[in-house]
Amino acid sequence: MEAWRCVSRGCSRCGCGGRGRHPMLPRHMQRLGRDWVAHWDNPQRFCWNSCIFNSIRWADHYSWAPYVSTADFTVNWRPPHFFGPWRPPHFFGPWRPRQYWNWHRGNFTHNSSFHLSNPNMKSEGDEPSSKRRRDSGQNDVCSPHEEISSSNQNEAACLSTPPKNEKENTANTRGLIKRHWEYFCHHSKTMKIPEDKQIDQNNTEDKGKFDFTVMSYNILSQNLLEDNSHLYKHCRRPVLMWGYRFPNILREIKQLDADVLCLQEVQEDHFGMEIKPSLEYLGYHCEYKMRTGRKPDGCAICFKISKFNLISSNPVEFFRHDIPLLDRDNVGLVLLLQPRFHCKATAAVCVANTHLLYNPRRGDIKLTQLAMLLAEIASVAHQKDGRFCPIIICGDFNSVPGSPLYSFIKEGKLNYEGLPIGKVSGQEQFPRGQRILTIPIWPPSLGISQSCVYEVQQQRQEENTGGEKKEAKLEHTEEVIIAAEKFPSKLQHHFRLSSVYSHYLPESGVPEVTTCHSRSAVTVDYIFYSAAKDDSAAQPGVEDTFDGGLKLLGRLSLLTEQDLWTVNGLPNEHNSSDHLSLLAQFRLIEE
């Protein structure tokens, strides 16, 4: 450093005879120091230093500033014109944003397919050893002749066959992984892919049918990313900066063009300054609920004002200061939306969004948070005739398919007697939480019954009814109370919900994943919906619970773990969250 200081001072103070204190420095390095001081002012020097050295640091608070990728500076880098009078390199002239900084709203374009691109990794070490693949060029995840379950066979028969170039593989020679659109057999196979979705929707709406799309997307809060940097050791640092990630996220949202967005891990400052203004420009109305603790992120539901009117917005806080069990700051959000056309005046759709606790060893908290969300949904979606309007529940549930929590959502019942709290979510193959769930799980002071409804609401409904109807309800209530006393460890809810995704590839049975980072690759994100009677995924008893329902028309395909590691997992250069987006198209069925 002394040699550098001497050179940068031009030898005016050290008395070294114009050669510096260390004569071994070549003349061109001495000239470099003099030119640095003589021709550059302080802002230029600051820009040079911040561009190089801040590229290896988090830049959350400098997301507006340009940066130079670490890949641009190798160990053998030398300034140009090395043996002549040194001049600043060409990239220190008038700054021009790199290609991936060109994220202005007007520059977004519609694409007919959605893909992930393979980044140029510097070495094999960029990918974690636990996820390294022996044959990165082989993308076929499994032989189509492998044995699959009967449910996957049924879905394979129901799904329309994609074009051959999409069916063969999700990756092409350029390292792109495509996600194709899957249509179901009860819907016209001539329907266009998402690029022409608006045209096709107009055709169906002219016939008096209301179709709409719903996206669920955990966009990865920058604050959580930095607090859990060990999960992203496989990523190059510049890819993890919010200034790089947000344009990609916004581009994906605009490309998929969903009518309803359910976003998780939405950081509050980013929502107010960037996300909300950008989505409002695209025609969305945004509702947001931040977590109640120190974490500055939350859940958002955004819908197109051209498709829906907002009836009510109902935030749900899972923290209760007077209940020791509920000491976590997770939240949910429930909206009641009214379609703007081709529906009766009383038509409505209830959309819920949540992000449940992650901790795999606290299944008791997860189930209680879910019960609180279901109770709020039952309150919002309840109609005067005693039935519910169609319901869509999106979110990151931090539970895997087939787990007790997942089964409770789909089947509407769960007997948790003797169930270890570490097995509720199924996140760990060998759960560490061996403590058995208490009976009941939550205290009566929470005000939510074992049927996942507000007890006060249930009492008010009984008080407002009269005559024979009231007596019938009282008899039914007595039966429920007797059943609850006989089976105190049984949870239930009134909904019959289906999952948009089957969680396994129909042809091979290989598991799909919705998140992929250095530690794991699993499915934890879901879109659940109340299926109509004639929907292929409808559960028994739907006609007794719901006023109409939803028919699943199509969905954006998911990927396998092997597919994602061919593009270095998530996040990568083109997909800026550690979760995949989920997208489904529904048709509202009225009775």
PDB file of C-alpha atoms in Angstrom, residues 25-157:
ATOM      1  CA  LEU A  25       7.333  -0.850  -9.665  1.00  0.00           C
ATOM      2  CA  PRO A  26       7.427  -0.499 -13.454  1.00  0.00           C
ATOM      3  CA  ARG A  27       7.174   2.912 -15.013  1.00  0.00           C
ATOM      4  CA  HIS A  28       3.777   2.281 -16.527  1.00  0.00           C
ATOM      5  CA  MET A  29       2.374   1.531 -13.067  1.00  0.00           C
ATOM      6  CA  GLN A  30       3.775   4.807 -11.789  1.00  0.00           C
ATOM      7  CA  ARG A  31       2.214   6.568 -14.754  1.00  0.00           C
ATOM      8  CA  LEU A  32      -1.052   4.768 -14.039  1.00  0.00           C
ATOM      9  CA  GLY A  33      -1.161   6.318 -10.587  1.00  0.00           C
ATOM     10  CA  ARG A  34      -0.404   9.803 -11.870  1.00  0.00           C
ATOM     11  CA  ASP A  35      -3.051   9.559 -14.586  1.00  0.00           C
ATOM     12  CA  TRP A  36      -5.554   8.287 -12.046  1.00  0.00           C
ATOM     13  CA  VAL A  37      -5.153  11.417  -9.962  1.00  0.00           C
ATOM     14  CA  ALA A  38      -4.631  13.898 -12.743  1.00  0.00           C
ATOM     15  CA  HIS A  39      -7.490  13.004 -15.034  1.00  0.00           C
ATOM     16  CA  TRP A  40     -10.193  11.588 -12.788  1.00  0.00           C
ATOM     17  CA  ASP A  41     -12.210  13.494 -10.259  1.00  0.00           C
ATOM     18  CA  ASN A  42     -13.514  11.973  -7.053  1.00  0.00           C
ATOM     19  CA  PRO A  43     -16.919  10.824  -8.349  1.00  0.00           C
ATOM     20  CA  GLN A  44     -15.243   8.888 -11.165  1.00  0.00           C
ATOM     21  CA  ARG A  45     -12.874   7.198  -8.757  1.00  0.00           C
ATOM     22  CA  PHE A  46     -15.772   6.330  -6.475  1.00  0.00           C
ATOM     23  CA  CYS A  47     -17.704   4.855  -9.378  1.00  0.00           C
ATOM     24  CA  TRP A  48     -14.698   2.706 -10.348  1.00  0.00           C
ATOM     25  CA  ASN A  49     -14.240   1.416  -6.817  1.00  0.00           C
ATOM     26  CA  SER A  50     -17.949   0.759  -6.225  1.00  0.00           C
ATOM     27  CA  CYS A  51     -18.358  -0.970  -9.577  1.00  0.00           C
ATOM     28  CA  ILE A  52     -15.581  -3.464  -8.884  1.00  0.00           C
ATOM     29  CA  PHE A  53     -15.610  -4.017  -5.162  1.00  0.00           C
ATOM     30  CA  ASN A  54     -19.328  -3.637  -4.446  1.00  0.00           C
ATOM     31  CA  SER A  55     -20.061  -6.277  -7.056  1.00  0.00           C
ATOM     32  CA  ILE A  56     -19.123  -8.878  -4.462  1.00  0.00           C
ATOM     33  CA  ARG A  57     -21.256  -7.321  -1.743  1.00  0.00           C
ATOM     34  CA  TRP A  58     -24.990  -7.129  -1.212  1.00  0.00           C
ATOM     35  CA  ALA A  59     -26.416  -4.106  -2.904  1.00  0.00           C
ATOM     36  CA  ASP A  60     -29.893  -3.915  -1.530  1.00  0.00           C
ATOM     37  CA  HIS A  61     -29.596  -0.229  -0.719  1.00  0.00           C
ATOM     38  CA  TYR A  62     -27.891   0.586  -4.016  1.00  0.00           C
ATOM     39  CA  SER A  63     -30.238  -1.166  -6.370  1.00  0.00           C
ATOM     40  CA  TRP A  64     -30.309   1.875  -8.634  1.00  0.00           C
ATOM     41  CA  ALA A  65     -26.560   1.844  -9.250  1.00  0.00           C
ATOM     42  CA  PRO A  66     -24.878   0.001 -12.140  1.00  0.00           C
ATOM     43  CA  TYR A  67     -22.461  -2.775 -11.378  1.00  0.00           C
ATOM     44  CA  VAL A  68     -19.874  -4.732 -13.266  1.00  0.00           C
ATOM     45  CA  SER A  69     -20.143  -8.489 -13.031  1.00  0.00           C
ATOM     46  CA  THR A  70     -17.299 -10.279 -11.326  1.00  0.00           C
ATOM     47  CA  ALA A  71     -17.017 -12.414 -14.435  1.00  0.00           C
ATOM     48  CA  ASP A  72     -15.796  -9.354 -16.336  1.00  0.00           C
ATOM     49  CA  PHE A  73     -12.642  -9.052 -14.215  1.00  0.00           C
ATOM     50  CA  THR A  74     -10.337 -12.054 -14.260  1.00  0.00           C
ATOM     51  CA  VAL A  75      -7.080 -12.415 -12.390  1.00  0.00           C
ATOM     52  CA  ASN A  76      -5.135 -11.582 -15.575  1.00  0.00           C
ATOM     53  CA  TRP A  77      -6.967  -8.342 -16.231  1.00  0.00           C
ATOM     54  CA  ARG A  78      -4.822  -5.431 -17.387  1.00  0.00           C
ATOM     55  CA  PRO A  79      -5.852  -1.892 -18.270  1.00  0.00           C
ATOM     56  CA  PRO A  80      -5.815  -1.129 -22.010  1.00  0.00           C
ATOM     57  CA  HIS A  81      -2.906   0.744 -23.599  1.00  0.00           C
ATOM     58  CA  PHE A  82      -0.660  -0.771 -20.962  1.00  0.00           C
ATOM     59  CA  PHE A  83       2.662   0.453 -22.311  1.00  0.00           C
ATOM     60  CA  GLY A  84       1.538   3.847 -23.541  1.00  0.00           C
ATOM     61  CA  PRO A  85      -0.004   6.848 -21.827  1.00  0.00           C
ATOM     62  CA  TRP A  86      -2.770   5.244 -19.871  1.00  0.00           C
ATOM     63  CA  ARG A  87      -6.345   6.189 -20.641  1.00  0.00           C
ATOM     64  CA  PRO A  88      -9.541   5.197 -18.896  1.00  0.00           C
ATOM     65  CA  PRO A  89     -11.163   2.128 -20.506  1.00  0.00           C
ATOM     66  CA  HIS A  90     -14.030   2.644 -22.899  1.00  0.00           C
ATOM     67  CA  PHE A  91     -16.637   1.532 -20.387  1.00  0.00           C
ATOM     68  CA  PHE A  92     -15.915   4.581 -18.232  1.00  0.00           C
ATOM     69  CA  GLY A  93     -17.381   6.936 -20.752  1.00  0.00           C
ATOM     70  CA  PRO A  94     -21.049   7.861 -20.650  1.00  0.00           C
ATOM     71  CA  TRP A  95     -22.581   4.960 -18.790  1.00  0.00           C
ATOM     72  CA  ARG A  96     -24.956   2.740 -20.695  1.00  0.00           C
ATOM     73  CA  PRO A  97     -27.038   0.095 -18.941  1.00  0.00           C
ATOM     74  CA  ARG A  98     -26.292  -3.476 -19.732  1.00  0.00           C
ATOM     75  CA  GLN A  99     -28.888  -5.533 -21.549  1.00  0.00           C
ATOM     76  CA  TYR A 100     -30.497  -6.948 -18.466  1.00  0.00           C
ATOM     77  CA  TRP A 101     -30.937  -3.456 -17.041  1.00  0.00           C
ATOM     78  CA  ASN A 102     -33.245  -2.504 -19.866  1.00  0.00           C
ATOM     79  CA  TRP A 103     -36.345  -3.190 -17.793  1.00  0.00           C
ATOM     80  CA  HIS A 104     -38.573  -0.234 -18.563  1.00  0.00           C
ATOM     81  CA  ARG A 105     -42.223  -1.140 -18.814  1.00  0.00           C
ATOM     82  CA  GLY A 106     -42.387  -0.327 -22.488  1.00  0.00           C
ATOM     83  CA  ASN A 107     -39.638  -2.801 -23.298  1.00  0.00           C
ATOM     84  CA  PHE A 108     -41.526  -5.881 -22.108  1.00  0.00           C
ATOM     85  CA  THR A 109     -42.849  -8.190 -24.803  1.00  0.00           C
ATOM     86  CA  HIS A 110     -45.194 -11.152 -24.849  1.00  0.00           C
ATOM     87  CA  ASN A 111     -43.647 -14.541 -25.535  1.00  0.00           C
ATOM     88  CA  SER A 112     -45.497 -17.670 -26.480  1.00  0.00           C
ATOM     89  CA  SER A 113     -43.504 -19.831 -24.082  1.00  0.00           C
ATOM     90  CA  PHE A 114     -41.878 -19.403 -20.710  1.00  0.00           C
ATOM     91  CA  HIS A 115     -38.352 -20.675 -20.181  1.00  0.00           C
ATOM     92  CA  LEU A 116     -35.365 -20.817 -17.887  1.00  0.00           C
ATOM     93  CA  SER A 117     -31.922 -20.187 -19.351  1.00  0.00           C
ATOM     94  CA  ASN A 118     -28.640 -21.861 -18.543  1.00  0.00           C
ATOM     95  CA  PRO A 119     -26.135 -19.359 -17.104  1.00  0.00           C
ATOM     96  CA  ASN A 120     -22.440 -19.450 -17.887  1.00  0.00           C
ATOM     97  CA  MET A 121     -20.975 -20.852 -14.687  1.00  0.00           C
ATOM     98  CA  LYS A 122     -17.334 -20.131 -14.049  1.00  0.00           C
ATOM     99  CA  SER A 123     -16.583 -23.596 -12.693  1.00  0.00           C
ATOM    100  CA  GLU A 124     -18.159 -26.731 -11.379  1.00  0.00           C
ATOM    101  CA  GLY A 125     -17.677 -25.317  -7.912  1.00  0.00           C
ATOM    102  CA  ASP A 126     -20.451 -22.808  -8.530  1.00  0.00           C
ATOM    103  CA  GLU A 127     -22.921 -25.634  -8.082  1.00  0.00           C
ATOM    104  CA  PRO A 128     -23.212 -27.219  -4.646  1.00  0.00           C
ATOM    105  CA  SER A 129     -21.656 -30.667  -4.418  1.00  0.00           C
ATOM    106  CA  SER A 130     -24.888 -32.155  -3.068  1.00  0.00           C
ATOM    107  CA  LYS A 131     -26.760 -31.055  -6.203  1.00  0.00           C
ATOM    108  CA  ARG A 132     -24.056 -31.619  -8.841  1.00  0.00           C
ATOM    109  CA  ARG A 133     -25.177 -33.674 -11.784  1.00  0.00           C
ATOM    110  CA  ARG A 134     -22.980 -36.240 -13.477  1.00  0.00           C
ATOM    111  CA  ASP A 135     -24.422 -35.704 -16.922  1.00  0.00           C
ATOM    112  CA  SER A 136     -25.545 -32.107 -17.184  1.00  0.00           C
ATOM    113  CA  GLY A 137     -26.310 -32.568 -20.850  1.00  0.00           C
ATOM    114  CA  GLN A 138     -28.923 -35.242 -20.225  1.00  0.00           C
ATOM    115  CA  ASN A 139     -32.245 -33.695 -19.486  1.00  0.00           C
ATOM    116  CA  ASP A 140     -34.615 -36.660 -19.637  1.00  0.00           C
ATOM    117  CA  VAL A 141     -35.696 -37.118 -16.076  1.00  0.00           C
ATOM    118  CA  CYS A 142     -37.072 -40.656 -16.401  1.00  0.00           C
ATOM    119  CA  SER A 143     -38.069 -43.241 -18.916  1.00  0.00           C
ATOM    120  CA  PRO A 144     -41.699 -42.932 -19.950  1.00  0.00           C
ATOM    121  CA  HIS A 145     -42.058 -46.690 -19.518  1.00  0.00           C
ATOM    122  CA  GLU A 146     -41.583 -46.514 -15.747  1.00  0.00           C
ATOM    123  CA  GLU A 147     -44.464 -47.604 -13.550  1.00  0.00           C
ATOM    124  CA  ILE A 148     -46.749 -44.774 -12.364  1.00  0.00           C
ATOM    125  CA  SER A 149     -49.688 -44.543 -10.011  1.00  0.00           C
ATOM    126  CA  SER A 150     -53.300 -44.887 -11.149  1.00  0.00           C
ATOM    127  CA  SER A 151     -54.039 -41.228 -10.328  1.00  0.00           C
ATOM    128  CA  ASN A 152     -51.222 -40.094 -12.609  1.00  0.00           C
ATOM    129  CA  GLN A 153     -52.516 -42.367 -15.357  1.00  0.00           C
ATOM    130  CA  ASN A 154     -55.940 -40.751 -15.109  1.00  0.00           C
ATOM    131  CA  GLU A 155     -54.435 -37.293 -15.334  1.00  0.00           C
ATOM    132  CA  ALA A 156     -52.263 -38.300 -18.259  1.00  0.00           C
ATOM    133  CA  ALA A 157     -55.432 -39.357 -20.065  1.00  0.00           C
TER     134      ALA A 157
END
